[in-house]
Coordinates of C-alpha atoms (C1' of nucleotides) in Angstrom, one line a residue:
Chain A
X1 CA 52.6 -162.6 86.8
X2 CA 54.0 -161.3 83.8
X3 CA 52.0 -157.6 82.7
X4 CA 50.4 -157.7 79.6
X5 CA 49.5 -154.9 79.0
X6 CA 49.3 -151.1 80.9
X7 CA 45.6 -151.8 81.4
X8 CA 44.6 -152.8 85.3
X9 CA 41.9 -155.5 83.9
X10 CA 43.5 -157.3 81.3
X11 CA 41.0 -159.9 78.8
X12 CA 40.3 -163.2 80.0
X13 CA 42.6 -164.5 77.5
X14 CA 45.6 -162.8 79.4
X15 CA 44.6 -163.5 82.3
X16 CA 45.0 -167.4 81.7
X17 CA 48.2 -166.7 79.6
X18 CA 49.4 -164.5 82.4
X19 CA 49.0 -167.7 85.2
X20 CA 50.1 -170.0 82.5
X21 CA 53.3 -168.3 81.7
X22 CA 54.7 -167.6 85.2
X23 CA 58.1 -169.5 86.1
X24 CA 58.0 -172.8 86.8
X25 CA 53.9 -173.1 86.2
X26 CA 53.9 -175.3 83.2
X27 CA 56.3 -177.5 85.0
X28 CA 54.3 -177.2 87.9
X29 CA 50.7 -178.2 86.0
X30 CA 52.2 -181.0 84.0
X31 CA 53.6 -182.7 87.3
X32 CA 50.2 -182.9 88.7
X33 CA 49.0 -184.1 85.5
X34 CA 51.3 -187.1 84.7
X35 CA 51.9 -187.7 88.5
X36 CA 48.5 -187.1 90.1
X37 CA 47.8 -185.5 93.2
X38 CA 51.1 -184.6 94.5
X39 CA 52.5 -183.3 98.2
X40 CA 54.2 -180.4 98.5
X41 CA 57.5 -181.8 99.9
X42 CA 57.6 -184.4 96.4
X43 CA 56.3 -181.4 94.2
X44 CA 59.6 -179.6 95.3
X45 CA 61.7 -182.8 94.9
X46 CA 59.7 -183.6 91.2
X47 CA 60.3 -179.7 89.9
X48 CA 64.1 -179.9 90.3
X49 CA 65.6 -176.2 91.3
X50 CA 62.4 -174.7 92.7
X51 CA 62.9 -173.0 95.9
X52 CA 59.9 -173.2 98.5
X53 CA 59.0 -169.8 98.2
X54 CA 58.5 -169.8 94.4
X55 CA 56.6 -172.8 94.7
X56 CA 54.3 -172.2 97.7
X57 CA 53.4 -168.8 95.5
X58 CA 52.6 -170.7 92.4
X59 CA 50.6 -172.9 94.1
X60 CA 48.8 -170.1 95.8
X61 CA 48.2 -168.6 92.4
X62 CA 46.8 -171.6 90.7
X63 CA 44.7 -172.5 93.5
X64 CA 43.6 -168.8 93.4
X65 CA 42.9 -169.5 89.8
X66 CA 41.2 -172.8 91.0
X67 CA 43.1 -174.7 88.4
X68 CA 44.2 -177.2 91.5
X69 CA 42.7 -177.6 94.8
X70 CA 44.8 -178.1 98.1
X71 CA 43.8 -180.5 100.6
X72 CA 45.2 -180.0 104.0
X73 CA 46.0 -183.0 106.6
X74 CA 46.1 -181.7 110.0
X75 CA 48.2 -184.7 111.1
X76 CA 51.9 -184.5 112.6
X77 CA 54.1 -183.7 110.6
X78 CA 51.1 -182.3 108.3
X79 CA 50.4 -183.7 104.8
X80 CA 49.2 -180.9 102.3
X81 CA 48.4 -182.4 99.1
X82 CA 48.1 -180.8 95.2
X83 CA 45.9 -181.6 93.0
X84 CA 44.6 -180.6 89.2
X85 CA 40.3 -179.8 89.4
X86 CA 38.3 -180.1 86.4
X87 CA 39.2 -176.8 85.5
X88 CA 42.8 -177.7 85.7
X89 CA 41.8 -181.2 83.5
X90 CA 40.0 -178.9 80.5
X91 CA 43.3 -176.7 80.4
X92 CA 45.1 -180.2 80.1
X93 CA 43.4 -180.9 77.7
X94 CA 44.3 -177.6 75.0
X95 CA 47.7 -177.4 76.9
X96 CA 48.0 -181.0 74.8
X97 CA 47.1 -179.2 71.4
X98 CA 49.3 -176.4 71.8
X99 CA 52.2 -178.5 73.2
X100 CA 51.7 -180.7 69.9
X101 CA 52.0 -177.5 67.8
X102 CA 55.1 -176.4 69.5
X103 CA 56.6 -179.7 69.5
X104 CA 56.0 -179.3 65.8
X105 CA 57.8 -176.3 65.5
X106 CA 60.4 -176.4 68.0
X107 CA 60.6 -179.6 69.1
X108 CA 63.4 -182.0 68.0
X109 CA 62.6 -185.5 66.7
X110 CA 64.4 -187.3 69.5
X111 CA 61.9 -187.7 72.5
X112 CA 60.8 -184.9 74.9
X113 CA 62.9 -183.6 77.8
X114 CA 62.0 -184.3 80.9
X115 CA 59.1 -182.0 82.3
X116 CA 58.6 -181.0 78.5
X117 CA 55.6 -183.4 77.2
X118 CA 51.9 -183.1 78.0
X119 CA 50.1 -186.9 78.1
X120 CA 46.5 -187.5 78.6
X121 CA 47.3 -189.5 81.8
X122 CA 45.3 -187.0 84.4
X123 CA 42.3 -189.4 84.9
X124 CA 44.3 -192.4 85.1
X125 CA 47.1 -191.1 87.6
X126 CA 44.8 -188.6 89.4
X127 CA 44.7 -190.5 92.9
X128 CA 47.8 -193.1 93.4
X129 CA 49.8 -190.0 94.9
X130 CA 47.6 -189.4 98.0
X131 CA 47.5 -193.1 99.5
Chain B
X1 CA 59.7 -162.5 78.0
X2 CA 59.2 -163.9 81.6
X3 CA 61.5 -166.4 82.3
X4 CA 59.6 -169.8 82.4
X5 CA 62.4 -171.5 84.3
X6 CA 66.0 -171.6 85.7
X7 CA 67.3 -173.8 82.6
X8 CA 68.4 -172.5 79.3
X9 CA 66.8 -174.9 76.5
X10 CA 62.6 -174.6 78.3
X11 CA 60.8 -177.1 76.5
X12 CA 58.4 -176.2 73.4
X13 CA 55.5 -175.2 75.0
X14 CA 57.2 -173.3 77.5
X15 CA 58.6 -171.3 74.4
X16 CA 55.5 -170.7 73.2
X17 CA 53.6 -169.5 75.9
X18 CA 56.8 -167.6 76.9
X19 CA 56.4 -166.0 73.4
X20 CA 52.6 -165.5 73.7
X21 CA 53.0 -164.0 77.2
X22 CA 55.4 -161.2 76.8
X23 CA 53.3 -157.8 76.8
X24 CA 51.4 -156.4 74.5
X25 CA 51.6 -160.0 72.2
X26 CA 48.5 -161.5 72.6
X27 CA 47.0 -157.4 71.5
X28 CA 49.2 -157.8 68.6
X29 CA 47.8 -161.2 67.5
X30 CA 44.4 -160.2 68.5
X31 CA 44.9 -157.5 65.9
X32 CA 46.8 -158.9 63.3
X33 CA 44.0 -161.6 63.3
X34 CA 40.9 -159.7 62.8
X35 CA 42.1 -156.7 61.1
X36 CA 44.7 -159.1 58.7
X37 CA 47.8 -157.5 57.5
X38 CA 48.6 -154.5 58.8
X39 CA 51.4 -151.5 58.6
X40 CA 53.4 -150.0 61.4
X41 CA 52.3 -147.2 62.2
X42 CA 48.3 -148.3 61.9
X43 CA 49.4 -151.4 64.5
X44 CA 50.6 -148.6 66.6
X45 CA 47.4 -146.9 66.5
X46 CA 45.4 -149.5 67.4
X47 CA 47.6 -151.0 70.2
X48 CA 46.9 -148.2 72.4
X49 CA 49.5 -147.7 74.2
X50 CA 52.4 -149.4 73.2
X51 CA 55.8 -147.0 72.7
X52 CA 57.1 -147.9 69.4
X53 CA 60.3 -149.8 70.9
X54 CA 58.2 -152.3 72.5
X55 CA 56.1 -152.4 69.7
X56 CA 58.8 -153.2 67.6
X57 CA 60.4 -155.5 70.0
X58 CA 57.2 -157.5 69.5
X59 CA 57.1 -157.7 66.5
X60 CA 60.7 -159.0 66.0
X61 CA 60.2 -161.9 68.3
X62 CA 56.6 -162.8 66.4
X63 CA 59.0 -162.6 63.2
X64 CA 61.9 -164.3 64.4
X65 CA 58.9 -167.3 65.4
X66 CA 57.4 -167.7 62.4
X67 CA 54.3 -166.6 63.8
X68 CA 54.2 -162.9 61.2
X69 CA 55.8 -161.9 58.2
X70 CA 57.6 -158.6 57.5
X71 CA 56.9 -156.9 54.2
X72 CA 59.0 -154.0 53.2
X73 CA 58.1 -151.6 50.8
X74 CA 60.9 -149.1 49.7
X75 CA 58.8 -146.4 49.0
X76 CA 59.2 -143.0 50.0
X77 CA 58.5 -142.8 53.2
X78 CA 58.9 -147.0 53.4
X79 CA 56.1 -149.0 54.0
X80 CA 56.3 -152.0 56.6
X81 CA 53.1 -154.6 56.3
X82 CA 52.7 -157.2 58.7
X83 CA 50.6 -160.2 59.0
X84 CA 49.7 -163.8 60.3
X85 CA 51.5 -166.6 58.7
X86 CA 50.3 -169.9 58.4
X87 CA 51.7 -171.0 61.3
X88 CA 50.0 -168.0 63.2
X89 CA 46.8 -169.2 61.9
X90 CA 47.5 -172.0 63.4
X91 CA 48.2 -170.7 66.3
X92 CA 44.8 -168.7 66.6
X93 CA 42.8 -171.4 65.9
X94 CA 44.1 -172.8 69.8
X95 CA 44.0 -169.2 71.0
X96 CA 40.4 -169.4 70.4
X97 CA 39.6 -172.2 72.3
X98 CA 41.4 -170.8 74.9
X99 CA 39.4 -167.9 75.1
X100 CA 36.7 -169.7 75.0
X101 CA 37.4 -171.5 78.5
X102 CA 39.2 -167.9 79.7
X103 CA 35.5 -166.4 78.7
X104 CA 33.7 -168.5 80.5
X105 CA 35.8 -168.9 83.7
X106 CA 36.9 -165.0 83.5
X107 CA 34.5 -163.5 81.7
X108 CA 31.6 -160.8 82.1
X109 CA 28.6 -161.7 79.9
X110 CA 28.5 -158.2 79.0
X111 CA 30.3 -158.6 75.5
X112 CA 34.2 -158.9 75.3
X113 CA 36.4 -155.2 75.7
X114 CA 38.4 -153.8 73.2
X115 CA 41.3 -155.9 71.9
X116 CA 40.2 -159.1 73.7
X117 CA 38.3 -161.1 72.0
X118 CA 39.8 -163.4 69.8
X119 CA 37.7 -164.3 66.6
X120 CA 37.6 -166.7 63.1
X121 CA 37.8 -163.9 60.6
X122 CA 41.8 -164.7 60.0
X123 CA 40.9 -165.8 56.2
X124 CA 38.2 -163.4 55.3
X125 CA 40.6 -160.4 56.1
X126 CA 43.9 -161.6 55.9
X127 CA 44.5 -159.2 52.7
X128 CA 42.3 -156.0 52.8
X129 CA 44.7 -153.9 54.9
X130 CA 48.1 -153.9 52.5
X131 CA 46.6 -151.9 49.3
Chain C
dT1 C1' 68.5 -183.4 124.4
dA2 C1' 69.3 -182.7 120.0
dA3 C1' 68.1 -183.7 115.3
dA4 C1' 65.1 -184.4 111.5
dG5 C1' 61.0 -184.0 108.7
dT6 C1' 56.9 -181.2 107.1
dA7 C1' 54.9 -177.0 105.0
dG8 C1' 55.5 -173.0 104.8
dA9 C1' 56.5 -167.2 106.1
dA10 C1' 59.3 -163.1 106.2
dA11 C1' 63.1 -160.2 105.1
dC12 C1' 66.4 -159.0 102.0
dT13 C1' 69.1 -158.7 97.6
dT14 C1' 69.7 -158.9 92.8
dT15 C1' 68.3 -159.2 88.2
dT16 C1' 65.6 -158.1 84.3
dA17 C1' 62.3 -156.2 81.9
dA18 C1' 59.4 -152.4 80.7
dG19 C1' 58.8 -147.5 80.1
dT20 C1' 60.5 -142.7 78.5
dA21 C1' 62.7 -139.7 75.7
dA22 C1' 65.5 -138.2 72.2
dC23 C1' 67.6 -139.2 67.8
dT24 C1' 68.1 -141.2 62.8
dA25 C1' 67.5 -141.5 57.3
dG26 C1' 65.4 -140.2 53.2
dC27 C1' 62.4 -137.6 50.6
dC28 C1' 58.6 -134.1 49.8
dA29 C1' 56.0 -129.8 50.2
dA30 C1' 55.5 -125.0 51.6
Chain D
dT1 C1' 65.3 -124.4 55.3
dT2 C1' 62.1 -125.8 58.2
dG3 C1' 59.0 -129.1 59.2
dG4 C1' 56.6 -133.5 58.4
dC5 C1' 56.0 -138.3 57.2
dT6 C1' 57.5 -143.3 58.0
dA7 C1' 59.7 -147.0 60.6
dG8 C1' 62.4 -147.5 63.4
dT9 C1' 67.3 -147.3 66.9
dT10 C1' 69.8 -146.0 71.0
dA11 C1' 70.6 -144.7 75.7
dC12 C1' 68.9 -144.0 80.2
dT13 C1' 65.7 -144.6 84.2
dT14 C1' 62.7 -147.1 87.1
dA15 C1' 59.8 -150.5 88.9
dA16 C1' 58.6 -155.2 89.5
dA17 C1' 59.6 -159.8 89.9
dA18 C1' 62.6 -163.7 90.9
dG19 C1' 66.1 -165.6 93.9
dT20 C1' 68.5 -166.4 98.5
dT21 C1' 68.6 -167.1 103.1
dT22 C1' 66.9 -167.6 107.5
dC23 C1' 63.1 -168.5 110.6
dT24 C1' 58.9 -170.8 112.4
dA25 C1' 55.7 -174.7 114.9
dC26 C1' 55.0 -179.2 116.0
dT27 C1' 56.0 -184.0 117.0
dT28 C1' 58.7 -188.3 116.6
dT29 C1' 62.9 -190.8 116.8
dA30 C1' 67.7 -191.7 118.1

DNA sequence: TAAAGTAGAAACTTTTAAGTAACTAGCCAA
DNA sequence: TTGGCTAGTTACTTAAAAGTTTCTACTTTA
């Protein structure tokens, strides 16, 4: 997590910011919340350039932060799957109003990049990734 | 600012919330927003804290985004004013909502600390601090 | 018997960002 | 003429975070 300031108990606010604004973490949030619940082993595929540590640790973090939950399948070879909780939904939701202001500001006109847009498409996709 | 990911053009709202997480920024907002315009040296006395290089640093980036405005005064000694734009306004107005969930996931009930709270009093005092 | 797939953990190196401190210009007042 | 005010800049140091690589357990398949 990025500091924000010397303090050892930073405001709420930077907190979230602080979680938000780790590498890869966006990325990270807006795969679960156009793909659904996700396993680690397609999470890694889907965020192109991640390395296993980085991404274990994020996920470790936002589960921490309870903004996904992780559902372990004890079976052989194990299934561990990733998934946004209603916490991680609400965030959605503003990350979508702040996403439209930067695409305002910085965005150019032709399309997003991928792994660069925020769609309301959490409730709808939340469960075809677990099967 | 922390490094969001491995490419070199991050998408919009990873520049944002690359912007809004570097240290010290959201403080700086927070202040800007409820104390309105402000000069220099008064910034640095109410970031507690803050060296005057990063401060400056800060502010430069905020600039260079759109988010404040510089006003130089060539008085003797000069006189720097900062302040919200528009688009910082703008930009608050999410903040706040964002608080809003960081306040109830994060927060104590007993009342926000000092420099984190982030409140609706851009308009009323955008203008008393330049005189 | 060896390889391959899963979901990591641990050790190590490199990079980068943040902090510290000293210095500047221009004028004024004592 | 020494110091103080403002709003910075520059150079240097240090600490933290990100990246890289190698390792693991367990079972199935070839």
């Amino acid at each position: 997590m990025a500091r924000v300031s010397k303090e050892e108990s930073p405001c709420p606010l930077s907190i979230l910011v602080g979680v938000l604004s780790g590498p890869w973490t966006l990325y990270i949030v807006w795969v679960l919340s156009t793909n659904g619940a996700t396993r680690f082993g397609e999470l890694k595929r889907r965020v192109e350039g991640i390395s296993t540590k980085m991404l274990t640790e994020r996920l470790r973090l936002l589960e921490q932060e309870a903004l996904i939950y992780r559902h372990y399948e004890p079976t052989v070879p194990p299934q561990v799957t990733y998934g946004l909780t209603d916490r991680g939904k609400e965030l959605v939701g503003i990350l979508n109003q702040l996403n439209d202001l930067a695409q305002r500001w910085y965005g150019q006109p032709d399309v997003a990049q991928v792994g660069c847009t925020f769609v309301d498409t959490v409730e709808t996709a939340a469960t075809d990734a677990i099967r």
